[in-house]
Coordinates of C-alpha atoms in Angstrom, one line a residue:
Chain A
M1 CA 97.1 54.8 48.7
S2 CA 97.7 51.2 49.4
P3 CA 98.0 50.0 53.0
L4 CA 101.3 48.4 52.0
D5 CA 102.7 51.9 51.4
S6 CA 103.7 52.6 54.9
L7 CA 104.6 49.1 56.2
D8 CA 108.2 50.0 56.8
N9 CA 107.9 53.5 58.1
G10 CA 109.2 52.8 61.6
T11 CA 106.1 53.6 63.6
T12 CA 104.4 50.9 65.5
M13 CA 101.4 49.4 63.8
E14 CA 98.9 50.6 66.4
E15 CA 99.9 54.2 66.3
A16 CA 99.8 54.4 62.6
E17 CA 96.6 52.5 61.6
R18 CA 93.3 54.2 61.1
T19 CA 89.9 53.0 59.8
V20 CA 88.2 55.2 57.2
F21 CA 84.5 55.1 56.4
F22 CA 83.2 56.5 53.1
V23 CA 79.5 57.1 53.7
S24 CA 76.9 57.9 51.1
D25 CA 73.2 57.7 50.3
H26 CA 74.3 56.9 46.8
T27 CA 77.3 55.0 45.3
G28 CA 80.0 56.4 47.6
I29 CA 82.3 57.3 44.7
T30 CA 82.4 61.0 45.5
A31 CA 83.4 60.3 49.1
E32 CA 86.0 57.8 48.0
V33 CA 87.6 60.1 45.4
L34 CA 87.9 63.2 47.6
G35 CA 88.8 61.1 50.7
H36 CA 91.7 59.4 48.9
S37 CA 93.0 62.7 47.5
L38 CA 93.1 64.1 51.0
L39 CA 94.5 61.0 52.8
A40 CA 97.2 60.5 50.1
R41 CA 98.9 63.5 51.8
F42 CA 99.3 61.7 55.1
E43 CA 102.1 59.3 54.5
G44 CA 102.8 57.9 57.9
V45 CA 99.4 56.2 58.4
I46 CA 98.0 52.8 57.3
F47 CA 94.4 53.4 56.3
H48 CA 91.8 50.7 56.2
Y49 CA 89.1 51.8 53.8
L50 CA 85.4 50.8 54.1
T51 CA 82.8 52.1 51.7
R52 CA 79.2 52.2 53.0
P53 CA 76.9 53.2 50.1
F54 CA 73.1 53.5 49.9
I55 CA 72.8 54.7 53.6
D56 CA 69.4 56.2 53.1
S57 CA 67.3 55.5 56.2
P58 CA 67.5 56.1 60.0
E59 CA 67.8 52.3 60.5
K60 CA 70.8 52.1 58.2
V61 CA 72.5 55.1 59.9
R62 CA 71.9 53.5 63.3
A63 CA 73.5 50.2 62.1
L64 CA 76.4 52.1 60.7
I65 CA 76.9 54.1 63.9
E66 CA 77.1 50.8 65.7
E67 CA 79.6 49.4 63.2
I68 CA 81.8 52.6 63.6
G69 CA 81.6 52.3 67.4
G70 CA 82.8 48.7 67.2
V71 CA 86.1 49.6 65.5
E72 CA 89.1 48.9 67.7
G73 CA 91.9 51.3 68.2
P74 CA 91.8 55.1 67.6
R75 CA 88.4 56.5 66.5
P76 CA 87.7 56.1 62.7
L77 CA 87.5 58.9 60.2
V78 CA 84.1 59.3 58.6
F79 CA 83.8 61.1 55.2
N80 CA 80.1 61.9 54.7
T81 CA 78.2 62.6 51.5
I82 CA 74.7 61.8 52.7
S83 CA 72.6 64.7 51.5
D84 CA 69.7 64.4 53.9
P85 CA 70.4 66.8 56.8
A86 CA 68.5 64.7 59.3
L87 CA 70.4 61.6 58.4
S88 CA 73.7 63.4 58.4
A89 CA 73.0 64.9 61.8
Q90 CA 72.2 61.4 63.1
L91 CA 75.5 60.0 61.7
R92 CA 77.4 62.8 63.4
E93 CA 76.7 61.0 66.7
A94 CA 79.1 58.3 65.7
E95 CA 82.4 57.9 67.7
A96 CA 84.5 59.3 64.9
L97 CA 86.2 62.3 63.3
F98 CA 83.2 63.4 61.1
L99 CA 84.0 65.3 58.0
D100 CA 81.2 66.4 55.7
F101 CA 81.8 66.8 52.0
F102 CA 78.4 68.3 51.1
A103 CA 76.9 70.5 53.8
P104 CA 79.6 73.2 54.0
Y105 CA 79.2 74.0 50.2
L106 CA 75.4 73.9 49.9
E107 CA 74.8 77.1 51.8
P108 CA 77.3 79.3 49.9
L109 CA 76.1 77.8 46.6
A110 CA 72.4 78.4 47.5
A111 CA 73.2 82.0 48.5
E112 CA 75.2 82.6 45.3
L113 CA 72.7 80.9 43.0
G114 CA 69.6 82.4 44.7
S115 CA 67.9 79.0 45.0
A116 CA 67.6 76.4 47.6
P117 CA 69.2 73.0 46.9
S118 CA 66.7 70.2 46.3
S119 CA 67.2 67.4 48.9
R120 CA 67.5 64.8 46.2
V121 CA 69.5 64.9 43.0
G122 CA 67.2 66.0 40.2
R123 CA 66.0 63.1 38.0
Y124 CA 67.1 63.7 34.5
H125 CA 64.4 64.0 31.9
S126 CA 64.3 60.5 30.6
I127 CA 65.1 61.6 27.0
I128 CA 68.3 63.3 28.2
D129 CA 69.1 60.4 30.4
L130 CA 68.8 58.2 27.3
A131 CA 70.9 60.5 25.2
R132 CA 73.7 60.4 27.9
Y133 CA 73.5 56.7 28.1
Q134 CA 73.7 56.3 24.3
M135 CA 76.6 58.6 24.1
R136 CA 78.6 56.7 26.7
M137 CA 77.7 53.3 25.2
D138 CA 78.6 54.6 21.8
A139 CA 82.0 55.7 23.1
V140 CA 82.7 52.4 24.8
D141 CA 81.5 50.5 21.7
F142 CA 83.8 52.6 19.6
A143 CA 86.8 51.8 21.8
L144 CA 86.0 48.1 21.6
T145 CA 85.4 48.2 17.8
T146 CA 88.6 50.1 17.1
D147 CA 90.8 48.4 19.7
D148 CA 94.3 47.2 18.6
G149 CA 94.2 48.3 15.0
L150 CA 90.7 47.0 14.3
G151 CA 87.9 48.9 12.6
A152 CA 90.0 51.5 10.8
Q153 CA 86.9 52.3 8.6
H154 CA 85.5 54.1 11.7
Y155 CA 88.5 56.5 12.2
G156 CA 86.5 59.3 10.7
R157 CA 84.4 59.4 13.9
A158 CA 87.3 59.1 16.3
D159 CA 88.1 62.0 18.6
L160 CA 91.6 60.5 19.3
I161 CA 93.7 57.7 17.9
L162 CA 96.4 56.4 20.2
V163 CA 99.5 54.6 18.9
G164 CA 102.2 52.9 20.7
V165 CA 103.9 49.5 21.3
S166 CA 102.0 46.6 22.8
R167 CA 101.2 47.2 26.5
A168 CA 102.0 50.9 26.6
G169 CA 98.5 51.5 28.1
K170 CA 96.5 52.2 25.0
T171 CA 93.5 50.0 25.5
P172 CA 92.6 50.9 29.1
T173 CA 93.1 54.6 28.3
C174 CA 90.7 54.3 25.4
L175 CA 88.1 52.5 27.5
F176 CA 88.5 55.1 30.3
L177 CA 88.1 58.0 27.9
G178 CA 84.9 56.4 26.7
L179 CA 83.4 55.6 30.1
Q180 CA 84.5 58.7 31.9
Y181 CA 84.3 61.4 29.2
G182 CA 82.2 59.9 26.4
I183 CA 85.2 60.5 24.1
R184 CA 85.7 58.1 21.1
A185 CA 89.2 56.9 21.2
A186 CA 90.7 54.3 18.9
N187 CA 94.1 52.6 19.2
Y188 CA 96.7 51.1 16.8
P189 CA 99.7 49.0 17.9
L190 CA 103.0 49.9 16.4
A191 CA 105.2 47.0 15.3
E192 CA 107.8 46.0 12.8
D193 CA 106.0 47.3 9.7
E194 CA 106.0 50.8 11.0
F195 CA 109.5 50.7 12.5
E196 CA 111.0 49.6 9.1
R197 CA 109.2 52.3 7.2
M198 CA 109.5 54.9 9.9
R199 CA 106.0 56.0 9.0
L200 CA 102.7 56.0 10.7
P201 CA 100.4 53.2 9.5
E202 CA 98.6 54.0 6.2
A203 CA 95.2 53.8 7.8
L204 CA 96.1 56.8 10.1
A205 CA 97.4 59.1 7.4
P206 CA 94.2 60.9 6.8
F207 CA 93.7 61.5 10.5
K208 CA 97.1 62.7 11.5
E209 CA 95.8 65.5 13.7
K210 CA 94.0 63.0 15.9
V211 CA 97.0 60.8 16.5
F212 CA 98.8 60.8 19.8
G213 CA 101.6 58.5 20.9
L214 CA 102.0 56.7 24.2
T215 CA 105.5 55.6 25.3
I216 CA 106.8 53.9 28.4
D217 CA 110.0 53.2 30.2
P218 CA 111.5 50.0 28.6
V219 CA 112.2 48.4 32.1
R220 CA 108.6 49.0 33.1
L221 CA 107.4 47.6 29.8
H222 CA 109.5 44.6 30.4
Q223 CA 108.0 44.1 33.8
I224 CA 104.5 44.4 32.4
R225 CA 105.0 42.1 29.5
R226 CA 106.8 39.5 31.7
E227 CA 103.7 39.3 33.9
R228 CA 101.7 38.5 30.8
K229 CA 104.1 36.2 28.9
P230 CA 106.9 35.1 31.2
N231 CA 110.2 34.1 29.5
S232 CA 109.0 35.2 26.1
S233 CA 111.2 37.1 23.7
Y234 CA 108.2 39.5 23.5
A235 CA 108.8 40.4 27.2
S236 CA 112.6 40.5 27.0
L237 CA 114.2 43.7 28.1
E238 CA 116.2 43.8 24.9
R239 CA 113.1 43.6 22.8
C240 CA 111.2 46.2 24.9
D241 CA 114.1 48.5 24.7
F242 CA 114.3 48.2 20.9
E243 CA 110.6 48.7 20.4
V244 CA 110.4 51.8 22.7
K245 CA 113.4 53.4 21.0
Q246 CA 111.9 52.7 17.5
A247 CA 108.5 54.0 18.6
E248 CA 109.9 57.2 20.0
A249 CA 112.0 57.7 16.9
L250 CA 108.9 57.3 14.8
F251 CA 107.0 59.8 16.9
R252 CA 109.7 62.3 16.4
A253 CA 110.1 61.6 12.7
T254 CA 106.4 62.0 12.1
K255 CA 106.0 64.9 14.5
T256 CA 103.4 62.9 16.5
P257 CA 102.9 64.4 20.0
F258 CA 103.5 61.7 22.6
L259 CA 103.2 61.0 26.3
N260 CA 105.2 58.9 28.6
T261 CA 102.9 56.7 30.7
T262 CA 105.4 55.1 33.0
T263 CA 104.5 56.9 36.2
S264 CA 101.0 57.9 35.3
S265 CA 97.6 56.3 36.2
V266 CA 95.0 55.8 33.5
E267 CA 93.1 58.8 34.9
E268 CA 96.2 61.0 34.5
I269 CA 97.0 59.8 31.0
A270 CA 93.4 60.4 30.0
A271 CA 93.2 63.9 31.5
T272 CA 96.5 64.8 29.9
L273 CA 95.3 63.7 26.5
M274 CA 92.0 65.6 26.9
H275 CA 94.0 68.7 27.7
A276 CA 96.6 68.2 25.0
A277 CA 94.0 67.5 22.3
G278 CA 91.8 70.3 23.4
L279 CA 88.8 67.9 23.8
K280 CA 85.7 68.6 25.8
R281 CA 83.9 66.0 27.8
R282 CA 80.7 64.7 26.2
L283 CA 79.6 63.4 29.6
Y284 CA 79.3 64.8 33.1
Chain B
M1 CA 73.9 67.3 34.9
S2 CA 73.5 68.3 31.3
P3 CA 72.9 72.0 30.4
L4 CA 69.9 70.8 28.4
D5 CA 68.3 69.8 31.7
S6 CA 66.9 73.2 32.5
L7 CA 66.1 74.6 29.1
D8 CA 62.4 74.9 29.6
N9 CA 62.3 76.1 33.2
G10 CA 60.7 79.4 32.5
T11 CA 63.5 81.7 33.8
T12 CA 65.4 83.9 31.3
M13 CA 68.6 82.5 30.0
E14 CA 70.7 85.3 31.5
E15 CA 69.4 84.8 35.0
A16 CA 69.9 81.1 35.0
E17 CA 73.3 80.5 33.4
R18 CA 76.5 80.1 35.3
T19 CA 80.1 79.2 34.3
V20 CA 81.8 76.7 36.5
F21 CA 85.6 76.1 36.7
F22 CA 87.0 72.9 38.1
V23 CA 90.6 73.7 39.0
S24 CA 93.3 71.3 39.9
D25 CA 97.1 70.9 40.0
H26 CA 96.4 67.4 38.9
T27 CA 93.7 65.8 36.6
G28 CA 90.7 67.7 38.0
I29 CA 88.6 64.6 38.4
T30 CA 88.1 65.1 42.1
A31 CA 86.9 68.6 41.6
E32 CA 84.6 67.5 38.8
V33 CA 83.1 64.6 40.8
L34 CA 82.3 66.6 43.9
G35 CA 81.3 69.7 42.0
H36 CA 78.8 67.8 40.0
S37 CA 77.3 66.1 43.0
L38 CA 76.8 69.5 44.6
L39 CA 75.4 71.3 41.5
A40 CA 73.1 68.5 40.6
R41 CA 71.0 69.8 43.5
F42 CA 70.4 73.2 41.9
E43 CA 67.9 72.5 39.2
G44 CA 67.0 75.9 37.9
V45 CA 70.5 76.8 36.6
I46 CA 72.2 76.0 33.3
F47 CA 75.9 75.3 34.2
H48 CA 78.7 75.6 31.7
Y49 CA 81.5 73.4 32.9
L50 CA 85.2 74.1 32.3
T51 CA 87.9 71.9 33.7
R52 CA 91.4 73.4 34.1
P53 CA 93.8 70.6 35.1
F54 CA 97.6 70.8 35.8
I55 CA 97.5 74.4 37.2
D56 CA 100.8 74.1 39.1
S57 CA 102.6 77.4 38.7
P58 CA 102.0 81.1 39.5
E59 CA 102.0 81.8 35.7
K60 CA 99.2 79.3 35.1
V61 CA 97.2 80.6 38.0
R62 CA 97.6 84.2 36.7
A63 CA 96.4 83.1 33.2
L64 CA 93.4 81.3 34.8
I65 CA 92.5 84.4 36.9
E66 CA 92.4 86.4 33.7
E67 CA 90.3 83.7 32.0
I68 CA 87.9 83.7 34.9
G69 CA 87.7 87.5 34.9
G70 CA 86.8 87.5 31.2
V71 CA 83.7 85.4 31.7
E72 CA 80.5 87.4 30.9
G73 CA 77.5 87.5 33.0
P74 CA 77.3 86.6 36.7
R75 CA 80.6 85.7 38.4
P76 CA 81.7 82.1 37.8
L77 CA 81.9 79.4 40.4
V78 CA 85.5 78.1 41.1
F79 CA 85.9 74.6 42.7
N80 CA 89.5 74.4 43.8
T81 CA 91.6 71.3 44.5
I82 CA 95.1 72.9 44.1
S83 CA 97.0 71.6 47.1
D84 CA 99.7 74.2 47.2
P85 CA 98.5 76.9 49.7
A86 CA 100.4 79.7 47.9
L87 CA 98.8 78.9 44.6
S88 CA 95.4 78.5 46.1
A89 CA 95.7 81.9 47.9
Q90 CA 96.7 83.4 44.5
L91 CA 93.7 81.9 42.8
R92 CA 91.4 83.2 45.5
E93 CA 91.9 86.7 44.0
A94 CA 89.8 85.7 41.0
E95 CA 86.4 87.4 40.4
A96 CA 84.4 84.3 41.4
L97 CA 82.7 82.4 44.1
F98 CA 85.7 80.4 45.4
L99 CA 85.1 77.1 47.0
D100 CA 88.0 75.0 48.2
F101 CA 87.6 71.2 48.4
F102 CA 90.9 70.5 50.1
A103 CA 92.0 73.2 52.6
P104 CA 89.1 72.9 55.0
Y105 CA 89.8 69.2 55.6
L106 CA 93.6 69.1 55.8
E107 CA 93.7 70.9 59.2
P108 CA 91.3 68.7 61.1
L109 CA 92.9 65.6 59.5
A110 CA 96.4 66.8 60.5
A111 CA 95.2 67.4 64.1
E112 CA 93.5 64.0 64.2
L113 CA 96.3 62.1 62.7
G114 CA 99.0 64.0 64.5
S115 CA 101.1 64.6 61.4
A116 CA 101.3 67.4 58.9
P117 CA 100.1 66.8 55.4
S118 CA 102.8 66.6 52.7
S119 CA 102.4 69.3 50.1
R120 CA 102.6 66.8 47.3
V121 CA 100.8 63.5 47.0
G122 CA 103.3 60.8 48.1
R123 CA 104.9 58.9 45.3
Y124 CA 104.1 55.3 45.5
H125 CA 106.9 52.9 45.9
S126 CA 107.5 51.8 42.3
I127 CA 106.9 48.2 43.2
I128 CA 103.4 48.9 44.6
D129 CA 102.7 51.3 41.8
L130 CA 103.5 48.4 39.4
A131 CA 101.3 46.0 41.4
R132 CA 98.4 48.4 41.2
Y133 CA 98.9 48.9 37.5
Q134 CA 99.0 45.1 36.9
M135 CA 95.9 44.5 39.0
R136 CA 94.0 47.1 37.0
M137 CA 95.2 45.9 33.6
D138 CA 94.5 42.3 34.7
A139 CA 90.9 43.2 35.5
V140 CA 90.4 45.1 32.2
D141 CA 92.0 42.3 30.2
F142 CA 89.7 39.9 32.1
A143 CA 86.6 41.8 31.1
L144 CA 87.7 41.9 27.5
T145 CA 88.7 38.2 27.4
T146 CA 85.4 37.1 28.9
D147 CA 83.1 39.6 27.2
D148 CA 79.8 38.4 25.7
G149 CA 80.2 34.7 26.6
L150 CA 83.8 34.4 25.5
G151 CA 86.6 32.8 27.6
A152 CA 84.4 30.6 29.8
Q153 CA 87.6 28.7 30.8
H154 CA 88.6 31.8 32.9
Y155 CA 85.4 31.9 35.0
G156 CA 87.3 30.3 37.9
R157 CA 89.1 33.7 38.3
A158 CA 86.0 35.8 38.0
D159 CA 84.7 37.9 40.9
L160 CA 81.4 38.3 39.2
I161 CA 79.6 36.9 36.1
L162 CA 76.9 39.1 34.7
V163 CA 74.1 37.7 32.6
G164 CA 71.3 39.4 30.7
V165 CA 69.9 40.1 27.3
S166 CA 71.9 41.9 24.7
R167 CA 72.3 45.7 25.5
A168 CA 71.2 45.4 29.1
G169 CA 74.4 47.1 30.1
K170 CA 76.7 44.2 30.8
T171 CA 79.8 45.1 28.9
P172 CA 80.2 48.7 30.2
T173 CA 79.5 47.6 33.7
C174 CA 82.3 44.9 33.5
L175 CA 84.8 47.4 32.1
F176 CA 83.9 49.9 34.7
L177 CA 84.3 47.3 37.5
G178 CA 87.7 46.5 36.1
L179 CA 88.9 50.1 35.7
Q180 CA 87.5 51.6 38.8
Y181 CA 87.6 48.8 41.3
G182 CA 90.1 46.2 39.9
I183 CA 87.2 43.7 40.0
R184 CA 87.3 40.8 37.5
A185 CA 83.8 40.7 35.9
A186 CA 82.8 38.4 33.0
N187 CA 79.5 38.6 31.1
Y188 CA 77.3 36.1 29.3
P189 CA 74.4 37.1 27.0
L190 CA 71.1 35.3 27.5
A191 CA 69.3 34.1 24.3
E192 CA 67.0 31.5 22.9
D193 CA 68.9 28.5 24.2
E194 CA 68.6 29.6 27.8
F195 CA 65.0 30.7 27.4
E196 CA 63.9 27.4 26.0
R197 CA 65.6 25.4 28.8
M198 CA 64.9 28.0 31.5
R199 CA 68.3 27.2 32.9
L200 CA 71.5 29.2 33.2
P201 CA 74.1 28.4 30.5
E202 CA 76.1 25.2 31.3
A203 CA 79.3 27.1 31.5
L204 CA 78.0 29.1 34.5
A205 CA 76.7 26.1 36.5
P206 CA 79.9 25.6 38.6
F207 CA 80.0 29.4 39.4
K208 CA 76.4 30.0 40.4
E209 CA 77.3 32.1 43.4
K210 CA 79.1 34.6 41.3
V211 CA 76.2 35.1 38.8
F212 CA 74.2 38.2 38.8
G213 CA 71.5 39.2 36.4
L214 CA 70.9 42.6 34.8
T215 CA 67.5 43.5 33.5
I216 CA 66.0 46.6 31.9
D217 CA 62.7 48.1 31.0
P218 CA 61.6 46.7 27.5
V219 CA 60.8 50.2 26.2
R220 CA 64.2 51.5 27.1
L221 CA 65.8 48.4 25.6
H222 CA 63.9 49.0 22.4
Q223 CA 65.2 52.6 22.3
I224 CA 68.7 51.5 22.8
R225 CA 68.6 48.7 20.3
R226 CA 66.9 50.9 17.7
E227 CA 69.8 53.3 17.9
R228 CA 72.1 50.5 17.1
K229 CA 70.1 48.5 14.5
P230 CA 67.2 50.6 13.3
N231 CA 64.2 48.7 11.9
S232 CA 65.6 45.3 12.9
S233 CA 63.5 42.7 14.5
Y234 CA 66.2 42.6 17.1
A235 CA 65.2 46.1 18.1
S236 CA 61.4 45.7 17.9
L237 CA 59.5 46.4 21.0
E238 CA 57.8 43.0 20.8
R239 CA 61.1 41.2 20.7
C240 CA 62.6 43.3 23.6
D241 CA 59.5 42.7 25.6
F242 CA 59.7 39.0 25.0
E243 CA 63.4 38.7 25.9
V244 CA 63.1 40.8 29.1
K245 CA 60.2 38.7 30.3
Q246 CA 62.0 35.5 29.6
A247 CA 65.2 36.7 31.2
E248 CA 63.4 37.8 34.4
A249 CA 61.5 34.5 34.5
L250 CA 64.9 32.7 34.2
F251 CA 66.4 34.8 37.0
R252 CA 63.4 33.9 39.2
A253 CA 63.4 30.2 38.3
T254 CA 67.2 29.9 39.0
K255 CA 67.1 32.1 42.0
T256 CA 69.7 34.4 40.4
P257 CA 69.7 37.8 42.1
F258 CA 69.1 40.6 39.5
L259 CA 69.1 44.3 39.1
N260 CA 67.1 46.6 36.9
T261 CA 69.5 49.0 35.1
T262 CA 66.8 51.2 33.5
T263 CA 67.3 54.4 35.5
S264 CA 70.9 53.7 36.8
S265 CA 74.2 54.9 35.5
V266 CA 77.1 52.5 35.1
E267 CA 78.6 53.8 38.3
E268 CA 75.4 53.1 40.2
I269 CA 75.1 49.6 38.7
A270 CA 78.7 48.8 39.6
A271 CA 78.4 50.1 43.1
T272 CA 75.2 48.2 43.7
L273 CA 76.8 45.0 42.5
M274 CA 79.9 45.5 44.7
H275 CA 77.6 45.9 47.6
A276 CA 75.3 43.0 46.8
A277 CA 78.1 40.6 46.1
G278 CA 80.0 41.7 49.2
L279 CA 83.1 42.5 47.1
K280 CA 86.0 44.7 48.2
R281 CA 87.8 47.1 45.8
R282 CA 91.2 45.8 44.7
L283 CA 92.1 49.4 43.7
Y284 CA 92.0 52.7 45.4

């Protein structure tokens, strides 16, 4: 949720602003992800987000409490994922609404699983750690090697091959699938050749069952391309409209399942594709 | 946490296995991220993860309850992020340990913020939505354009420039910074030229304050390179050891701050760099 979101909501600035701290003894990503999901439901407030990762000592907690206390206006929100109970208890002293994302779940999980949680995340065995790293790197390398129609000789190893017009969101989706899920996704841009023949590119023929289409609203595509190449015929609304219509006709003619990316984030597109293709994460 | 993690922990398979459902009316990523953080603390259990995204109707909940009920062995764990209270209540009927990641926080947040949560995530204004999309795409494009020493003419726009030996983790880190944070990160590979001169590459000189080094344990580097080019001199332990020593000497000689990536995930490296460079996310 961007602060800009609520600029014109009619409330005064002071009433509607709130500072939010995402606190972690690690990267802070867990706190950020859950915190944003929750706060996206409160539309009348302008949130100022501050992530405070690697808070892993009493000194750092003390400094953070001071920083929180120094915030002007209404008391901040603190989303906590510090796992050490003593440090969490110390942070609870801060002048803030304190919400803990870990503690409430550890007890029922411990009771259910019949074992006490370790205070630190278990270190992976180094061999498994390496295997995970390799899998992720392999998937990212795969996306780079097979980006934009390149490396068709590797399609046999692909989990997915995305097709669509230029700037429909193929490349970031492939990279995200690699980084987040360890999925090997290639992509191939549709252009004149395919539109004239109303067939998928030759290179894709043997891999039909892995092929998914991405499409996009022509006006949105026009806006995106204009940003990249202003005043080009490539970015013209007419051209965008033509390409999108042709691509969708091609998807229908070839019975290629396709997805409209216009109002979706890369995360949403990726999750939808995983689901539609029945793929399982290689990474957790 | 990989299931392989606990294969040799001495408990019988049946006692130590547990199926985990990440349930969402959206992508499921929030449930996955928090669920994994929590379960990583329980080392003696083999978890089987199943993500069930886009559960947004009573029919889908009903089908899921049936799937959960059909799991053999001890009752599954269900991590829920469905926001609709009626659907959540329905899912609670499942034969499982039900943990809700949303409901417990919405009430205190509503009380604190003095407004009721909307049942659906607010739609972004389409102009802000587009701006976010462009920012993210721009950062990903930037990482691709300036990967591996390319596109030095764009360094003026970089937020960060990573340097290090081949396969130290530069490319995935740059892509992750772009996708996750909207940060523009370039990378430049260190090689003979730089080692001989014990200086940073010319192209980086005007941007010294944006330059961060990545280093890695030579044995780990050897394992990673060997996977890529088996039996090459590029992958030999001797060569890896030499390059890492030279790179670290260069970082010290040029007072370039650097980070060891050996035991860190891409997320951790990225979060550490954000913190060290004092960068703020461009994306939430």
